[in-house]
Structure formats: C-alpha cells, structure tokens
Amino acid sequence: MTSGSPEPHKGQPGIGQAALFGLCPRCGEKTMFDGVLAFSDKCSNCELDYSRFNVGDGPAALVTLVVGTITVGLAIWLQLSVEPPWWVHALLWIPLTLALVIALLRVTKAGLLASEYGNDAREAGSRKL
C-alpha cells in the first residue's frame, strides 16, 4: 500500500453506498452534496476536501447515453403499440427523462468520487514517488 492511499477503517461506506446516499467516502456522513448535483467543498465531519477530486464529464456522458437509450426505446415501443397523440409523448418522456438524468447523474458523480478516493486517484504526474 502506498503512503498516500486512504487507510480503510470501520464506518467507511462502500462505493455503492456512497453513490446511492451521497456519503463521504472517508467517514460515511451524508455530506457529499451541497444541493441537487453540486459537490460540497469539503466534508463538514472529517474535513475531506472534495475539490481535489475531478469527476469531469464522464458521468454526464454515461447518463446521457443510458437515459437516451431507455427513453427512445420506450417511446418507440409506445408509438408502435398504442399510437398515442404527440402530446402524450411530451407528457410522459420529458418529465421522465429529466427525473432519470438528475437521479442517475447524482449517483454516477458520487460513485466516481468515491472510487477516486478509494483508489487514491490523482492528476497524472502529481503522485510522489
């Protein structure tokens, strides 16, 4: 184990728990988010600096592809099986898409941050040897 890697101890949530509930990957408190999708600057309990983690655009790309595939597939199925008027599609798919994107984006961002913490991920070239 490298000297800079996090030391696991009792109370640390797994990546799945941290992702689903927005838990700090170090102490397990529900402090990861400051709003719906914005990360807090740091954990108010253990002072873990969330700003050192860079989740980037990966979660947004993944969520867009998954939600788009599900929504379009269901919309095509509905159109071919029932042939509803256009406003039914708008009434169904716009709110569903919005809800899925927000929920899944929050989970994927939190999961990636917890994974970065668990693997002691850093910017390329910044690791001390």
PDB file of C-alpha atoms in Angstrom:
ATOM      1  CA  MET A   1       0.000   0.000   0.000  1.00  0.00           C
ATOM      2  CA  THR A   2       1.372   3.449  -0.859  1.00  0.00           C
ATOM      3  CA  SER A   3       1.881   6.017   1.837  1.00  0.00           C
ATOM      4  CA  GLY A   4      -0.720   8.406   0.362  1.00  0.00           C
ATOM      5  CA  SER A   5      -3.553   5.906  -0.023  1.00  0.00           C
ATOM      6  CA  PRO A   6      -6.533   6.140   2.287  1.00  0.00           C
ATOM      7  CA  GLU A   7      -6.474   3.818   5.275  1.00  0.00           C
ATOM      8  CA  PRO A   8      -9.698   1.809   5.439  1.00  0.00           C
ATOM      9  CA  HIS A   9     -11.392   1.834   8.815  1.00  0.00           C
ATOM     10  CA  LYS A  10     -14.695   0.900  10.340  1.00  0.00           C
ATOM     11  CA  GLY A  11     -17.502   3.193   9.206  1.00  0.00           C
ATOM     12  CA  GLN A  12     -16.298   3.775   5.664  1.00  0.00           C
ATOM     13  CA  PRO A  13     -19.077   3.138   3.157  1.00  0.00           C
ATOM     14  CA  GLY A  14     -18.532   1.100   0.025  1.00  0.00           C
ATOM     15  CA  ILE A  15     -18.647   2.783  -3.372  1.00  0.00           C
ATOM     16  CA  GLY A  16     -22.261   1.687  -3.909  1.00  0.00           C
ATOM     17  CA  GLN A  17     -23.448   3.072  -0.571  1.00  0.00           C
ATOM     18  CA  ALA A  18     -21.564   6.329  -1.054  1.00  0.00           C
ATOM     19  CA  ALA A  19     -23.029   6.696  -4.538  1.00  0.00           C
ATOM     20  CA  LEU A  20     -26.637   5.954  -3.620  1.00  0.00           C
ATOM     21  CA  PHE A  21     -26.789   8.064  -0.475  1.00  0.00           C
ATOM     22  CA  GLY A  22     -24.172  10.802  -1.096  1.00  0.00           C
ATOM     23  CA  LEU A  23     -21.987   9.613   1.769  1.00  0.00           C
ATOM     24  CA  CYS A  24     -18.483  10.846   2.420  1.00  0.00           C
ATOM     25  CA  PRO A  25     -16.132   8.042   1.338  1.00  0.00           C
ATOM     26  CA  ARG A  26     -13.903   8.625   4.385  1.00  0.00           C
ATOM     27  CA  CYS A  27     -16.325   8.939   7.331  1.00  0.00           C
ATOM     28  CA  GLY A  28     -19.690   7.830   5.926  1.00  0.00           C
ATOM     29  CA  GLU A  29     -21.599  11.023   6.788  1.00  0.00           C
ATOM     30  CA  LYS A  30     -24.144  12.370   4.290  1.00  0.00           C
ATOM     31  CA  THR A  31     -22.074  15.431   3.358  1.00  0.00           C
ATOM     32  CA  MET A  32     -21.017  14.869  -0.265  1.00  0.00           C
ATOM     33  CA  PHE A  33     -23.548  17.157  -1.944  1.00  0.00           C
ATOM     34  CA  ASP A  34     -24.363  20.809  -1.422  1.00  0.00           C
ATOM     35  CA  GLY A  35     -27.565  20.922  -3.461  1.00  0.00           C
ATOM     36  CA  VAL A  36     -29.013  18.567  -6.037  1.00  0.00           C
ATOM     37  CA  LEU A  37     -25.932  17.976  -8.199  1.00  0.00           C
ATOM     38  CA  ALA A  38     -23.172  20.207  -6.796  1.00  0.00           C
ATOM     39  CA  PHE A  39     -20.497  18.706  -4.570  1.00  0.00           C
ATOM     40  CA  SER A  40     -19.747  20.331  -1.225  1.00  0.00           C
ATOM     41  CA  ASP A  41     -16.307  21.896  -0.936  1.00  0.00           C
ATOM     42  CA  LYS A  42     -15.384  19.539   1.892  1.00  0.00           C
ATOM     43  CA  CYS A  43     -16.917  17.111   4.356  1.00  0.00           C
ATOM     44  CA  SER A  44     -18.212  19.011   7.374  1.00  0.00           C
ATOM     45  CA  ASN A  45     -17.465  15.996   9.584  1.00  0.00           C
ATOM     46  CA  CYS A  46     -13.969  14.753   8.647  1.00  0.00           C
ATOM     47  CA  GLU A  47     -12.784  17.711   6.516  1.00  0.00           C
ATOM     48  CA  LEU A  48     -12.139  15.574   3.376  1.00  0.00           C
ATOM     49  CA  ASP A  49     -11.527  18.065   0.558  1.00  0.00           C
ATOM     50  CA  TYR A  50     -13.921  17.091  -2.260  1.00  0.00           C
ATOM     51  CA  SER A  51     -12.453  19.726  -4.573  1.00  0.00           C
ATOM     52  CA  ARG A  52      -9.299  17.614  -5.040  1.00  0.00           C
ATOM     53  CA  PHE A  53     -11.365  15.051  -6.950  1.00  0.00           C
ATOM     54  CA  ASN A  54     -12.172  15.709 -10.602  1.00  0.00           C
ATOM     55  CA  VAL A  55     -15.051  13.599 -11.871  1.00  0.00           C
ATOM     56  CA  GLY A  56     -15.143  15.546 -15.147  1.00  0.00           C
ATOM     57  CA  ASP A  57     -17.790  14.914 -17.808  1.00  0.00           C
ATOM     58  CA  GLY A  58     -17.718  11.108 -17.654  1.00  0.00           C
ATOM     59  CA  PRO A  59     -20.875  10.782 -15.561  1.00  0.00           C
ATOM     60  CA  ALA A  60     -22.815  13.166 -17.840  1.00  0.00           C
ATOM     61  CA  ALA A  61     -21.847  11.239 -20.970  1.00  0.00           C
ATOM     62  CA  LEU A  62     -22.733   7.896 -19.399  1.00  0.00           C
ATOM     63  CA  VAL A  63     -26.090   9.118 -18.089  1.00  0.00           C
ATOM     64  CA  THR A  64     -26.969  10.758 -21.417  1.00  0.00           C
ATOM     65  CA  LEU A  65     -26.344   7.546 -23.320  1.00  0.00           C
ATOM     66  CA  VAL A  66     -28.201   5.308 -20.853  1.00  0.00           C
ATOM     67  CA  VAL A  67     -31.225   7.562 -20.335  1.00  0.00           C
ATOM     68  CA  GLY A  68     -31.425   8.384 -24.044  1.00  0.00           C
ATOM     69  CA  THR A  69     -31.407   4.704 -24.975  1.00  0.00           C
ATOM     70  CA  ILE A  70     -34.088   3.823 -22.423  1.00  0.00           C
ATOM     71  CA  THR A  71     -36.323   6.781 -23.260  1.00  0.00           C
ATOM     72  CA  VAL A  72     -36.132   6.411 -27.030  1.00  0.00           C
ATOM     73  CA  GLY A  73     -36.697   2.655 -26.805  1.00  0.00           C
ATOM     74  CA  LEU A  74     -39.773   3.096 -24.640  1.00  0.00           C
ATOM     75  CA  ALA A  75     -41.115   5.935 -26.814  1.00  0.00           C
ATOM     76  CA  ILE A  76     -40.766   3.827 -29.979  1.00  0.00           C
ATOM     77  CA  TRP A  77     -42.424   0.858 -28.262  1.00  0.00           C
ATOM     78  CA  LEU A  78     -45.332   3.051 -27.099  1.00  0.00           C
ATOM     79  CA  GLN A  79     -45.766   4.627 -30.526  1.00  0.00           C
ATOM     80  CA  LEU A  80     -45.787   1.292 -32.337  1.00  0.00           C
ATOM     81  CA  SER A  81     -48.098  -0.440 -29.881  1.00  0.00           C
ATOM     82  CA  VAL A  82     -50.652   2.260 -28.985  1.00  0.00           C
ATOM     83  CA  GLU A  83     -50.053   5.177 -31.395  1.00  0.00           C
ATOM     84  CA  PRO A  84     -50.877   7.938 -28.886  1.00  0.00           C
ATOM     85  CA  PRO A  85     -51.092  11.618 -29.869  1.00  0.00           C
ATOM     86  CA  TRP A  86     -47.841  13.610 -29.774  1.00  0.00           C
ATOM     87  CA  TRP A  87     -48.732  15.394 -26.524  1.00  0.00           C
ATOM     88  CA  VAL A  88     -48.834  12.068 -24.665  1.00  0.00           C
ATOM     89  CA  HIS A  89     -45.199  11.514 -25.624  1.00  0.00           C
ATOM     90  CA  ALA A  90     -44.300  15.022 -24.398  1.00  0.00           C
ATOM     91  CA  LEU A  91     -46.240  14.498 -21.170  1.00  0.00           C
ATOM     92  CA  LEU A  92     -44.502  11.166 -20.494  1.00  0.00           C
ATOM     93  CA  TRP A  93     -40.963  11.433 -21.761  1.00  0.00           C
ATOM     94  CA  ILE A  94     -39.910  14.981 -20.848  1.00  0.00           C
ATOM     95  CA  PRO A  95     -40.512  14.622 -17.075  1.00  0.00           C
ATOM     96  CA  LEU A  96     -39.251  11.020 -17.046  1.00  0.00           C
ATOM     97  CA  THR A  97     -36.068  11.988 -18.864  1.00  0.00           C
ATOM     98  CA  LEU A  98     -35.447  14.921 -16.534  1.00  0.00           C
ATOM     99  CA  ALA A  99     -36.011  12.836 -13.406  1.00  0.00           C
ATOM    100  CA  LEU A 100     -33.800   9.987 -14.631  1.00  0.00           C
ATOM    101  CA  VAL A 101     -30.981  12.312 -15.670  1.00  0.00           C
ATOM    102  CA  ILE A 102     -30.909  14.126 -12.326  1.00  0.00           C
ATOM    103  CA  ALA A 103     -31.142  10.949 -10.249  1.00  0.00           C
ATOM    104  CA  LEU A 104     -28.587   8.979 -12.247  1.00  0.00           C
ATOM    105  CA  LEU A 105     -26.193  11.905 -12.623  1.00  0.00           C
ATOM    106  CA  ARG A 106     -26.104  12.359  -8.856  1.00  0.00           C
ATOM    107  CA  VAL A 107     -25.429   8.654  -8.315  1.00  0.00           C
ATOM    108  CA  THR A 108     -22.742   8.376 -11.013  1.00  0.00           C
ATOM    109  CA  LYS A 109     -20.931  11.532  -9.847  1.00  0.00           C
ATOM    110  CA  ALA A 110     -20.920  10.312  -6.249  1.00  0.00           C
ATOM    111  CA  GLY A 111     -19.794   6.841  -7.302  1.00  0.00           C
ATOM    112  CA  LEU A 112     -16.912   8.204  -9.339  1.00  0.00           C
ATOM    113  CA  LEU A 113     -15.788  10.482  -6.496  1.00  0.00           C
ATOM    114  CA  ALA A 114     -15.920   7.575  -4.031  1.00  0.00           C
ATOM    115  CA  SER A 115     -13.991   5.405  -6.490  1.00  0.00           C
ATOM    116  CA  GLU A 116     -11.327   8.091  -6.927  1.00  0.00           C
ATOM    117  CA  TYR A 117     -10.989   8.345  -3.148  1.00  0.00           C
ATOM    118  CA  GLY A 118     -10.794   4.575  -2.708  1.00  0.00           C
ATOM    119  CA  ASN A 119      -8.121   4.237  -5.393  1.00  0.00           C
ATOM    120  CA  ASP A 120      -6.200   7.350  -4.299  1.00  0.00           C
ATOM    121  CA  ALA A 121      -6.573   8.771  -7.817  1.00  0.00           C
ATOM    122  CA  ARG A 122      -4.664  11.950  -8.694  1.00  0.00           C
ATOM    123  CA  GLU A 123      -3.770  14.056 -11.689  1.00  0.00           C
ATOM    124  CA  ALA A 124      -1.196  12.405 -13.944  1.00  0.00           C
ATOM    125  CA  GLY A 125       2.321  13.243 -12.830  1.00  0.00           C
ATOM    126  CA  SER A 126       1.298  14.540  -9.386  1.00  0.00           C
ATOM    127  CA  ARG A 127       1.986  11.314  -7.455  1.00  0.00           C
ATOM    128  CA  LYS A 128       5.077  11.466  -5.269  1.00  0.00           C
ATOM    129  CA  LEU A 129       7.393   8.508  -5.634  1.00  0.00           C
TER     130      LEU A 129
END
